[in-house]
């Protein structure tokens, strides 16, 4: 994606990276008020970037973990160094399965290699993970754009297609393109008129701060709404389809995504609004079949609920408290939308029903 005329990915090896292996990321904790690039040079830098959400979004977490292993191999390419790197990175965030997927991939690639080769091979594999993510998401974009086109034709020229999305599953959540938003970007390229309803996504406001920022930069018509608004819009025919991302989807099609996604799926079901999920294959957990019972749900610091950070009129970034001192807080990061509420999964290989049979139809090698 382009920012001020320059093409960016969300993570890349720096020009001097051949010397110290440095990797650059966009620091997403500074958006939307400040566009800042941060440099990662150690395993601890990569782990911190994931844990503190300088990078976030399932595919980008996976890509950062892959680069984290590459950085670790420069310092300690021994077997115990590899295991320590994987354990450190795996402990950063529990829900997005792309993290485990990337670490398993790097571990398998490096196993049995001489220590002298590991750093270079790990860097090559991390770059491949990133490149493949871009290709996967572009393909999701093509398949999803066909759904948007079909919705536009169903409207018979009755205005733009209104798409509701939750959290940020755009290019900032991936290496490029996004998952839920890739169809939007491809549809815009194809000239299909559309408009995106952007859920603010409390408590961290990834919709209001990140999705809105990237749609704005790309010139995509959009409107930020409070999290509770979607059901009302659907009742009044103002949403043609929902497209969300996912952090882990079971082999049976249960979709774990940012907290609040389930409520949007319920409202969509009640109002006959199609509910689609942009699903890159590294986000499928083929070993799980009951999302509600099996997927680990991240619980985060209560300050994300009690406090709000924003820019004051004179340009300072400040954090203020919303809640009474002493009131207890719970902060669950994700929820699970059962497969029965999902109209279709948009994968890089095409769109399928949210079911084991549907997924195996596209990924028969997993049967
Ligand atoms: O807590 P986050 O910001 O990492 O959560 C991100 C999401 O839930 C996204 O919707 C998800 O990763 C979709 S994949 C691009």
Tab-separated table of C-alpha atoms and ligand atoms in Angstrom:
chain	number	residue	atom	x	y	z
A	1	UNK	CA	0.000	0.000	0.000
A	2	UNK	CA	1.131	3.540	-0.627
A	3	UNK	CA	1.582	6.245	1.990
A	4	UNK	CA	2.278	9.713	0.659
A	5	UNK	CA	3.242	8.193	-2.678
A	6	UNK	CA	5.689	5.630	-1.246
A	7	UNK	CA	4.953	1.890	-1.277
A	8	UNK	CA	5.156	0.264	2.149
A	9	UNK	CA	4.761	-3.153	3.628
A	10	UNK	CA	4.209	-3.424	7.379
A	11	UNK	CA	7.515	-5.264	7.921
A	12	UNK	CA	10.673	-5.338	5.811
A	13	UNK	CA	14.393	-5.920	6.055
A	14	UNK	CA	16.191	-2.583	6.197
A	15	UNK	CA	18.748	-1.589	3.582
A	16	UNK	CA	21.572	-2.055	6.081
A	17	UNK	CA	19.955	-5.284	7.310
A	18	UNK	CA	22.622	-7.366	5.610
A	19	UNK	CA	24.996	-6.096	8.319
A	20	UNK	CA	22.972	-6.421	11.511
A	21	UNK	CA	19.877	-8.231	10.243
A	22	UNK	CA	17.684	-5.272	11.223
A	23	UNK	CA	14.009	-5.408	10.375
A	24	UNK	CA	11.748	-2.363	10.183
A	25	UNK	CA	8.099	-2.215	11.223
A	26	UNK	CA	5.421	0.453	11.320
A	27	UNK	CA	4.797	1.170	15.021
A	28	UNK	CA	1.024	0.742	15.152
A	29	UNK	CA	0.746	2.032	18.725
A	30	UNK	CA	1.512	5.500	17.303
A	31	UNK	CA	-1.227	5.473	14.656
A	32	UNK	CA	-3.356	7.270	13.619
A	33	UNK	CA	-1.671	10.399	14.973
A	34	UNK	CA	1.933	9.632	14.088
A	35	UNK	CA	3.495	7.475	11.354
A	36	UNK	CA	6.668	6.058	12.883
A	37	UNK	CA	8.993	3.273	11.795
A	38	UNK	CA	10.660	1.152	14.505
A	39	UNK	CA	13.728	-1.038	14.141
A	40	UNK	CA	14.016	-4.599	15.453
A	41	UNK	CA	17.518	-6.027	15.880
A	42	UNK	CA	17.103	-8.723	18.555
A	43	UNK	CA	14.793	-11.542	19.549
A	44	UNK	CA	13.662	-9.425	22.500
A	45	UNK	CA	12.793	-6.523	20.167
A	46	UNK	CA	10.586	-8.816	18.081
A	47	UNK	CA	8.920	-10.363	21.143
A	48	UNK	CA	8.265	-6.909	22.601
A	49	UNK	CA	6.836	-5.644	19.293
A	50	UNK	CA	4.278	-8.469	19.278
A	51	UNK	CA	3.481	-8.373	23.017
A	52	UNK	CA	3.063	-4.584	23.177
A	53	UNK	CA	1.192	-4.582	19.845
A	54	UNK	CA	3.558	-2.383	17.852
A	55	UNK	CA	2.631	-5.056	15.331
A	56	UNK	CA	-0.662	-6.909	15.565
A	57	UNK	CA	-3.123	-8.801	13.386
A	58	UNK	CA	-2.731	-12.546	12.951
A	59	UNK	CA	-0.691	-12.682	9.700
A	60	UNK	CA	1.636	-9.865	10.734
A	61	UNK	CA	2.217	-11.497	14.132
A	62	UNK	CA	3.280	-14.651	12.250
A	63	UNK	CA	5.623	-12.749	9.922
A	64	UNK	CA	7.183	-10.839	12.836
A	65	UNK	CA	7.738	-14.083	14.728
A	66	UNK	CA	9.515	-15.526	11.678
A	67	UNK	CA	11.824	-12.488	11.555
A	68	UNK	CA	12.271	-12.792	15.330
A	69	UNK	CA	13.719	-16.286	14.855
A	70	UNK	CA	16.022	-14.942	12.138
A	71	UNK	CA	17.279	-12.228	14.512
A	72	UNK	CA	17.749	-14.780	17.295
A	73	UNK	CA	19.830	-17.023	15.024
A	74	UNK	CA	22.349	-14.230	14.510
A	75	UNK	CA	23.009	-14.145	18.265
A	76	UNK	CA	22.716	-17.840	19.113
A	77	UNK	CA	22.217	-20.367	16.307
A	78	UNK	CA	22.464	-23.413	18.606
A	79	UNK	CA	19.566	-25.855	19.067
A	80	UNK	CA	18.933	-24.417	22.521
A	81	UNK	CA	19.018	-20.893	21.026
A	82	UNK	CA	16.381	-21.930	18.509
A	83	UNK	CA	14.178	-23.480	21.173
A	84	UNK	CA	14.549	-20.431	23.417
A	85	UNK	CA	13.595	-18.120	20.531
A	86	UNK	CA	10.511	-20.165	19.652
A	87	UNK	CA	9.402	-20.416	23.295
A	88	UNK	CA	9.891	-16.665	23.861
A	89	UNK	CA	7.932	-15.703	20.765
A	90	UNK	CA	5.172	-18.272	21.308
A	91	UNK	CA	4.511	-16.828	24.781
A	92	UNK	CA	3.841	-13.306	23.449
A	93	UNK	CA	0.180	-13.699	22.440
A	94	UNK	CA	-2.057	-16.781	22.700
A	95	UNK	CA	-4.916	-16.543	20.209
A	96	UNK	CA	-3.635	-15.963	16.658
A	97	UNK	CA	-2.517	-19.370	15.405
A	98	UNK	CA	-0.296	-17.811	12.713
A	99	UNK	CA	2.276	-17.304	15.469
A	100	UNK	CA	2.614	-21.040	16.139
A	101	UNK	CA	2.379	-21.776	12.401
A	102	UNK	CA	5.325	-19.487	11.597
A	103	UNK	CA	7.462	-20.833	14.455
A	104	UNK	CA	6.790	-24.454	13.443
A	105	UNK	CA	7.766	-23.567	9.885
A	106	UNK	CA	11.031	-21.900	10.906
A	107	UNK	CA	11.897	-24.688	13.344
A	108	UNK	CA	11.327	-27.345	10.661
A	109	UNK	CA	13.409	-25.410	8.113
A	110	UNK	CA	16.356	-24.951	10.485
A	111	UNK	CA	16.384	-28.412	12.084
A	112	UNK	CA	19.486	-30.357	11.134
A	113	UNK	CA	21.228	-27.385	9.485
A	114	UNK	CA	24.763	-26.485	10.595
A	115	UNK	CA	24.778	-23.550	13.026
A	116	UNK	CA	26.848	-21.514	10.559
A	117	UNK	CA	24.001	-21.534	8.017
A	118	UNK	CA	21.047	-20.929	10.298
A	119	UNK	CA	20.928	-17.127	10.406
A	120	UNK	CA	20.947	-16.743	6.613
A	121	UNK	CA	18.461	-19.560	6.027
A	122	UNK	CA	16.132	-18.187	8.719
A	123	UNK	CA	16.212	-14.728	7.124
A	124	UNK	CA	15.381	-16.261	3.750
A	125	UNK	CA	12.503	-18.226	5.247
A	126	UNK	CA	11.148	-15.152	7.059
A	127	UNK	CA	11.230	-13.224	3.785
A	128	UNK	CA	9.377	-16.114	2.110
A	129	UNK	CA	6.700	-16.099	4.852
A	130	UNK	CA	6.201	-12.378	4.226
A	131	UNK	CA	6.085	-12.716	0.426
A	132	UNK	CA	3.641	-15.617	0.628
A	133	UNK	CA	1.388	-13.605	2.942
A	134	UNK	CA	1.186	-10.858	0.325
A	135	UNK	CA	0.302	-13.360	-2.429
A	136	UNK	CA	-2.302	-15.114	-0.256
A	137	UNK	CA	-4.003	-11.851	0.644
A	138	UNK	CA	-4.032	-10.611	-2.939
A	139	UNK	CA	-5.771	-13.849	-3.942
A	140	UNK	CA	-8.311	-13.419	-1.105
A	141	UNK	CA	-8.884	-9.942	-2.487
A	142	UNK	CA	-9.771	-11.284	-5.910
A	143	UNK	CA	-12.221	-13.866	-4.604
A	144	UNK	CA	-13.804	-11.405	-2.175
A	145	UNK	CA	-14.111	-8.655	-4.780
A	146	UNK	CA	-16.279	-11.014	-6.847
A	147	UNK	CA	-18.687	-11.175	-3.883
A	148	UNK	CA	-18.749	-7.384	-3.670
A	149	UNK	CA	-19.373	-7.167	-7.409
A	150	UNK	CA	-22.261	-9.632	-7.079
A	151	UNK	CA	-23.725	-7.524	-4.250
A	152	UNK	CA	-23.437	-4.421	-6.434
A	153	UNK	CA	-25.254	-6.152	-9.290
A	154	UNK	CA	-27.986	-7.347	-6.890
A	155	UNK	CA	-28.565	-3.723	-5.926
A	156	UNK	CA	-29.233	-2.982	-9.591
A	157	UNK	CA	-27.473	0.368	-9.528
A	158	UNK	CA	-29.001	1.300	-6.181
A	159	UNK	CA	-25.905	2.977	-4.798
A	160	UNK	CA	-22.608	1.762	-3.399
A	161	UNK	CA	-22.178	-1.596	-1.682
A	162	UNK	CA	-22.163	-1.059	2.078
A	163	UNK	CA	-19.693	-3.350	3.833
A	164	UNK	CA	-19.372	-3.603	7.603
A	165	UNK	CA	-16.031	-4.668	9.078
A	166	UNK	CA	-14.770	-5.150	12.620
A	167	UNK	CA	-11.346	-4.454	14.124
A	168	UNK	CA	-8.489	-4.070	11.667
A	169	UNK	CA	-8.052	-6.862	9.158
A	170	UNK	CA	-6.548	-4.508	6.608
A	171	UNK	CA	-3.017	-4.199	5.296
A	172	UNK	CA	-1.789	-3.121	8.728
A	173	UNK	CA	-2.821	-6.530	10.127
A	174	UNK	CA	-0.884	-8.395	7.446
A	175	UNK	CA	2.291	-7.827	5.436
A	176	UNK	CA	0.213	-6.165	2.703
A	177	UNK	CA	-3.357	-6.003	1.334
A	178	UNK	CA	-5.138	-7.319	4.453
A	179	UNK	CA	-7.571	-10.191	4.715
A	180	UNK	CA	-11.061	-8.715	5.213
A	181	UNK	CA	-10.035	-5.493	3.481
A	182	UNK	CA	-8.190	-7.073	0.529
A	183	UNK	CA	-11.549	-7.585	-1.249
A	184	UNK	CA	-12.341	-3.920	-0.604
A	185	UNK	CA	-9.044	-2.727	-2.102
A	186	UNK	CA	-9.395	-4.990	-5.143
A	187	UNK	CA	-13.030	-3.941	-5.632
A	188	UNK	CA	-11.980	-0.282	-5.492
A	189	UNK	CA	-9.284	-1.006	-8.114
A	190	UNK	CA	-11.996	-2.577	-10.268
A	191	UNK	CA	-14.152	0.510	-9.948
A	192	UNK	CA	-16.981	-1.019	-7.916
A	193	UNK	CA	-18.696	1.726	-5.866
A	194	UNK	CA	-18.550	0.865	-2.160
A	195	UNK	CA	-18.583	2.280	1.334
A	196	UNK	CA	-17.215	0.688	4.520
A	197	UNK	CA	-18.811	0.887	7.970
A	198	UNK	CA	-15.885	0.751	10.415
A	199	UNK	CA	-16.646	-0.615	13.899
A	200	UNK	CA	-14.568	1.369	16.411
A	201	UNK	CA	-13.615	-1.928	18.146
A	202	UNK	CA	-13.293	-1.209	21.840
A	203	UNK	CA	-11.234	-1.445	23.896
A	204	UNK	CA	-8.138	-0.832	21.739
A	205	UNK	CA	-10.061	0.842	18.920
A	206	UNK	CA	-8.267	-0.883	16.050
A	207	UNK	CA	-11.196	0.034	13.798
A	208	UNK	CA	-11.365	3.707	14.722
A	209	UNK	CA	-7.610	4.228	14.713
A	210	UNK	CA	-6.147	1.724	12.220
A	211	UNK	CA	-8.856	0.669	9.748
A	212	UNK	CA	-10.062	4.242	9.422
A	213	UNK	CA	-6.461	5.448	8.934
A	214	UNK	CA	-5.648	3.016	6.160
A	215	UNK	CA	-8.972	3.441	4.335
A	216	UNK	CA	-8.549	7.183	4.615
A	217	UNK	CA	-4.997	7.053	3.211
A	218	UNK	CA	-6.223	4.902	0.345
A	219	UNK	CA	-9.206	7.130	-0.410
A	220	UNK	CA	-11.848	4.479	0.321
A	221	UNK	CA	-15.243	5.928	1.393
A	222	UNK	CA	-15.899	4.904	4.994
A	223	UNK	CA	-17.679	5.893	8.210
A	224	UNK	CA	-16.575	5.090	11.761
A	225	UNK	CA	-19.373	3.811	13.977
A	226	UNK	CA	-19.541	2.951	17.670
A	227	UNK	CA	-19.444	-0.768	18.321
A	228	UNK	CA	-23.145	-0.983	19.151
A	229	UNK	CA	-24.425	0.508	15.895
A	230	UNK	CA	-24.126	-2.408	13.451
A	231	UNK	CA	-27.366	-4.160	14.424
A	232	UNK	CA	-29.367	-0.978	13.910
A	233	UNK	CA	-27.798	-0.429	10.474
A	234	UNK	CA	-28.584	-3.999	9.452
A	235	UNK	CA	-32.234	-3.666	10.528
A	236	UNK	CA	-32.535	-0.653	8.251
A	237	UNK	CA	-30.982	-2.251	5.157
A	238	UNK	CA	-27.787	-0.203	5.419
A	239	UNK	CA	-25.374	-3.134	5.349
A	240	UNK	CA	-25.107	-5.302	2.221
A	241	UNK	CA	-22.472	-7.614	3.600
A	242	UNK	CA	-20.102	-8.035	6.508
A	243	UNK	CA	-16.480	-9.046	5.979
A	244	UNK	CA	-14.244	-9.674	8.983
A	245	UNK	CA	-10.860	-11.266	9.567
A	246	UNK	CA	-9.893	-14.130	11.835
A	247	UNK	CA	-7.142	-15.008	14.257
A	248	UNK	CA	-7.860	-18.728	14.301
A	249	UNK	CA	-10.455	-20.763	12.404
A	250	UNK	CA	-11.049	-24.383	13.315
A	251	UNK	CA	-11.098	-27.247	10.814
A	252	UNK	CA	-14.896	-27.158	11.229
A	253	UNK	CA	-15.203	-23.468	10.319
A	254	UNK	CA	-15.662	-21.845	13.752
A	255	UNK	CA	-14.145	-18.362	13.509
A	256	UNK	CA	-12.242	-16.705	16.344
A	257	UNK	CA	-11.787	-12.981	15.799
A	258	UNK	CA	-11.628	-9.725	17.742
A	259	UNK	CA	-14.096	-9.436	20.618
A	260	UNK	CA	-17.495	-8.290	19.355
A	261	UNK	CA	-17.364	-10.191	16.074
A	262	UNK	CA	-19.852	-12.792	17.361
A	263	UNK	CA	-22.464	-10.136	18.134
A	264	UNK	CA	-22.163	-8.773	14.586
A	265	UNK	CA	-22.604	-12.282	13.189
A	266	UNK	CA	-25.754	-12.753	15.295
A	267	UNK	CA	-27.173	-9.470	14.048
A	268	UNK	CA	-26.265	-10.347	10.457
A	269	UNK	CA	-27.960	-13.737	10.778
A	270	UNK	CA	-31.113	-12.169	12.215
A	271	UNK	CA	-31.278	-9.689	9.355
A	272	UNK	CA	-30.288	-11.935	6.451
A	273	UNK	CA	-27.049	-10.037	5.848
A	274	UNK	CA	-24.251	-12.237	4.383
A	275	UNK	CA	-21.365	-12.636	6.835
A	276	UNK	CA	-17.990	-13.481	5.248
A	277	UNK	CA	-14.564	-14.096	6.747
A	278	UNK	CA	-11.244	-13.385	4.998
A	279	UNK	CA	-9.250	-16.502	5.865
A	280	UNK	CA	-5.626	-17.078	4.817
A	281	UNK	CA	-4.768	-20.779	5.155
A	282	UNK	CA	-2.056	-20.250	7.846
A	283	UNK	CA	-4.920	-19.088	10.115
A	284	UNK	CA	-6.664	-22.469	9.946
A	285	UNK	CA	-6.044	-24.653	13.008
A	286	UNK	CA	-6.519	-28.089	11.493
A	287	UNK	CA	-6.151	-29.688	14.928
A	288	UNK	CA	-9.179	-28.004	16.466
A	289	UNK	CA	-12.854	-28.703	15.855
A	290	UNK	CA	-14.742	-26.838	18.628
A	291	UNK	CA	-13.798	-23.166	18.585
A	292	UNK	CA	-15.776	-22.087	21.649
A	293	UNK	CA	-14.265	-24.741	23.889
A	294	UNK	CA	-10.774	-25.133	22.466
A	295	UNK	CA	-9.411	-21.773	21.271
A	296	UNK	CA	-7.387	-19.892	23.921
A	297	UNK	CA	-8.852	-16.415	24.373
A	298	UNK	CA	-6.387	-13.676	25.252
A	299	UNK	CA	-7.151	-11.592	28.353
A	300	UNK	CA	-5.318	-8.290	28.362
A	301	UNK	CA	-4.494	-5.490	30.793
A	302	UNK	CA	-7.606	-3.866	32.236
A	303	UNK	CA	-6.152	-0.434	31.510
A	304	UNK	CA	-7.174	-0.944	27.879
A	305	UNK	CA	-10.774	-0.733	29.173
A	306	UNK	CA	-10.393	1.861	31.918
A	307	UNK	CA	-8.191	4.317	29.991
A	308	UNK	CA	-8.374	6.057	26.625
A	309	UNK	CA	-5.447	7.598	24.764
A	310	UNK	CA	-5.860	10.297	22.134
A	311	UNK	CA	-4.628	13.592	20.789
A	312	UNK	CA	-5.564	16.830	22.495
A	313	UNK	CA	-6.556	19.925	20.554
A	314	UNK	CA	-3.029	21.318	20.960
A	315	UNK	CA	-1.447	18.156	19.568
A	316	UNK	CA	-0.326	16.326	22.708
A	317	UNK	CA	-0.970	12.577	23.077
A	318	UNK	CA	-2.655	12.011	26.435
A	319	UNK	CA	-4.219	9.139	28.329
A	320	UNK	CA	-7.305	9.744	30.453
A	321	UNK	CA	-9.292	7.504	32.770
A	322	UNK	CA	-12.941	6.721	31.950
A	323	UNK	CA	-14.041	4.518	34.800
A	324	UNK	CA	-14.455	4.951	38.555
A	325	UNK	CA	-11.414	4.088	40.663
A	326	UNK	CA	-11.872	0.683	42.236
A	327	UNK	CA	-14.374	-0.831	39.761
A	328	UNK	CA	-13.139	-4.236	38.600
A	329	UNK	CA	-12.531	-4.736	34.878
A	330	UNK	CA	-12.487	-7.726	32.511
A	331	UNK	CA	-10.751	-7.489	29.139
A	332	UNK	CA	-11.313	-10.455	26.820
A	333	UNK	CA	-9.606	-9.929	23.471
A	334	UNK	CA	-11.436	-12.342	21.164
A	335	UNK	CA	-14.648	-14.307	20.747
A	336	UNK	CA	-15.750	-17.232	18.619
A	337	UNK	CA	-18.412	-17.080	15.930
A	338	UNK	CA	-19.828	-20.568	15.379
A	339	UNK	CA	-19.604	-21.834	11.802
A	340	UNK	CA	-23.417	-21.856	11.456
A	341	UNK	CA	-23.411	-18.032	11.500
A	342	UNK	CA	-20.786	-17.702	8.750
A	343	UNK	CA	-21.979	-17.405	5.145
A	344	UNK	CA	-18.612	-18.248	3.626
A	345	UNK	CA	-14.856	-18.341	4.165
A	346	UNK	CA	-12.853	-16.349	1.608
A	347	UNK	CA	-9.540	-18.177	1.266
A	348	UNK	CA	-6.705	-17.796	-1.216
A	349	UNK	CA	-8.101	-20.793	-3.084
A	350	UNK	CA	-11.663	-19.520	-3.320
A	351	UNK	CA	-14.809	-19.160	-1.198
A	352	UNK	CA	-16.161	-22.164	0.697
A	353	UNK	CA	-18.840	-22.973	3.270
A	354	UNK	CA	-17.695	-22.718	6.893
A	355	UNK	CA	-17.517	-26.448	7.497
A	356	UNK	CA	-15.003	-29.275	7.496
A	357	UNK	CA	-16.291	-30.423	4.106
A	358	UNK	CA	-16.077	-26.904	2.734
A	359	UNK	CA	-12.482	-26.393	3.876
A	360	UNK	CA	-11.393	-29.857	2.726
A	361	UNK	CA	-12.932	-29.152	-0.673
A	362	UNK	CA	-10.359	-26.364	-1.099
A	363	UNK	CA	-7.538	-27.973	0.896
A	364	UNK	CA	-7.880	-31.701	0.100
A	365	UNK	CA	-4.280	-32.338	1.177
A	366	UNK	CA	-5.402	-31.761	4.794
A	367	UNK	CA	-7.904	-34.651	4.700
B	1	LIG	O1	-5.605	-7.871	18.832
B	1	LIG	P1	-5.287	-7.681	17.381
B	1	LIG	O2	-5.307	-6.254	16.940
B	1	LIG	O3	-4.020	-8.410	16.973
B	1	LIG	O4	-6.487	-8.410	16.671
B	1	LIG	C1	-6.589	-8.394	15.281
B	1	LIG	C2	-7.828	-8.975	14.793
B	1	LIG	O5	-8.654	-9.493	15.490
B	1	LIG	C3	-7.977	-9.001	13.340
B	1	LIG	O6	-9.320	-8.848	13.000
B	1	LIG	C4	-7.458	-10.328	12.879
B	1	LIG	O7	-6.121	-10.519	13.177
B	1	LIG	C5	-7.813	-10.510	11.505
B	1	LIG	S1	-6.585	-11.021	10.400
B	1	LIG	C6	-6.020	-9.767	9.475
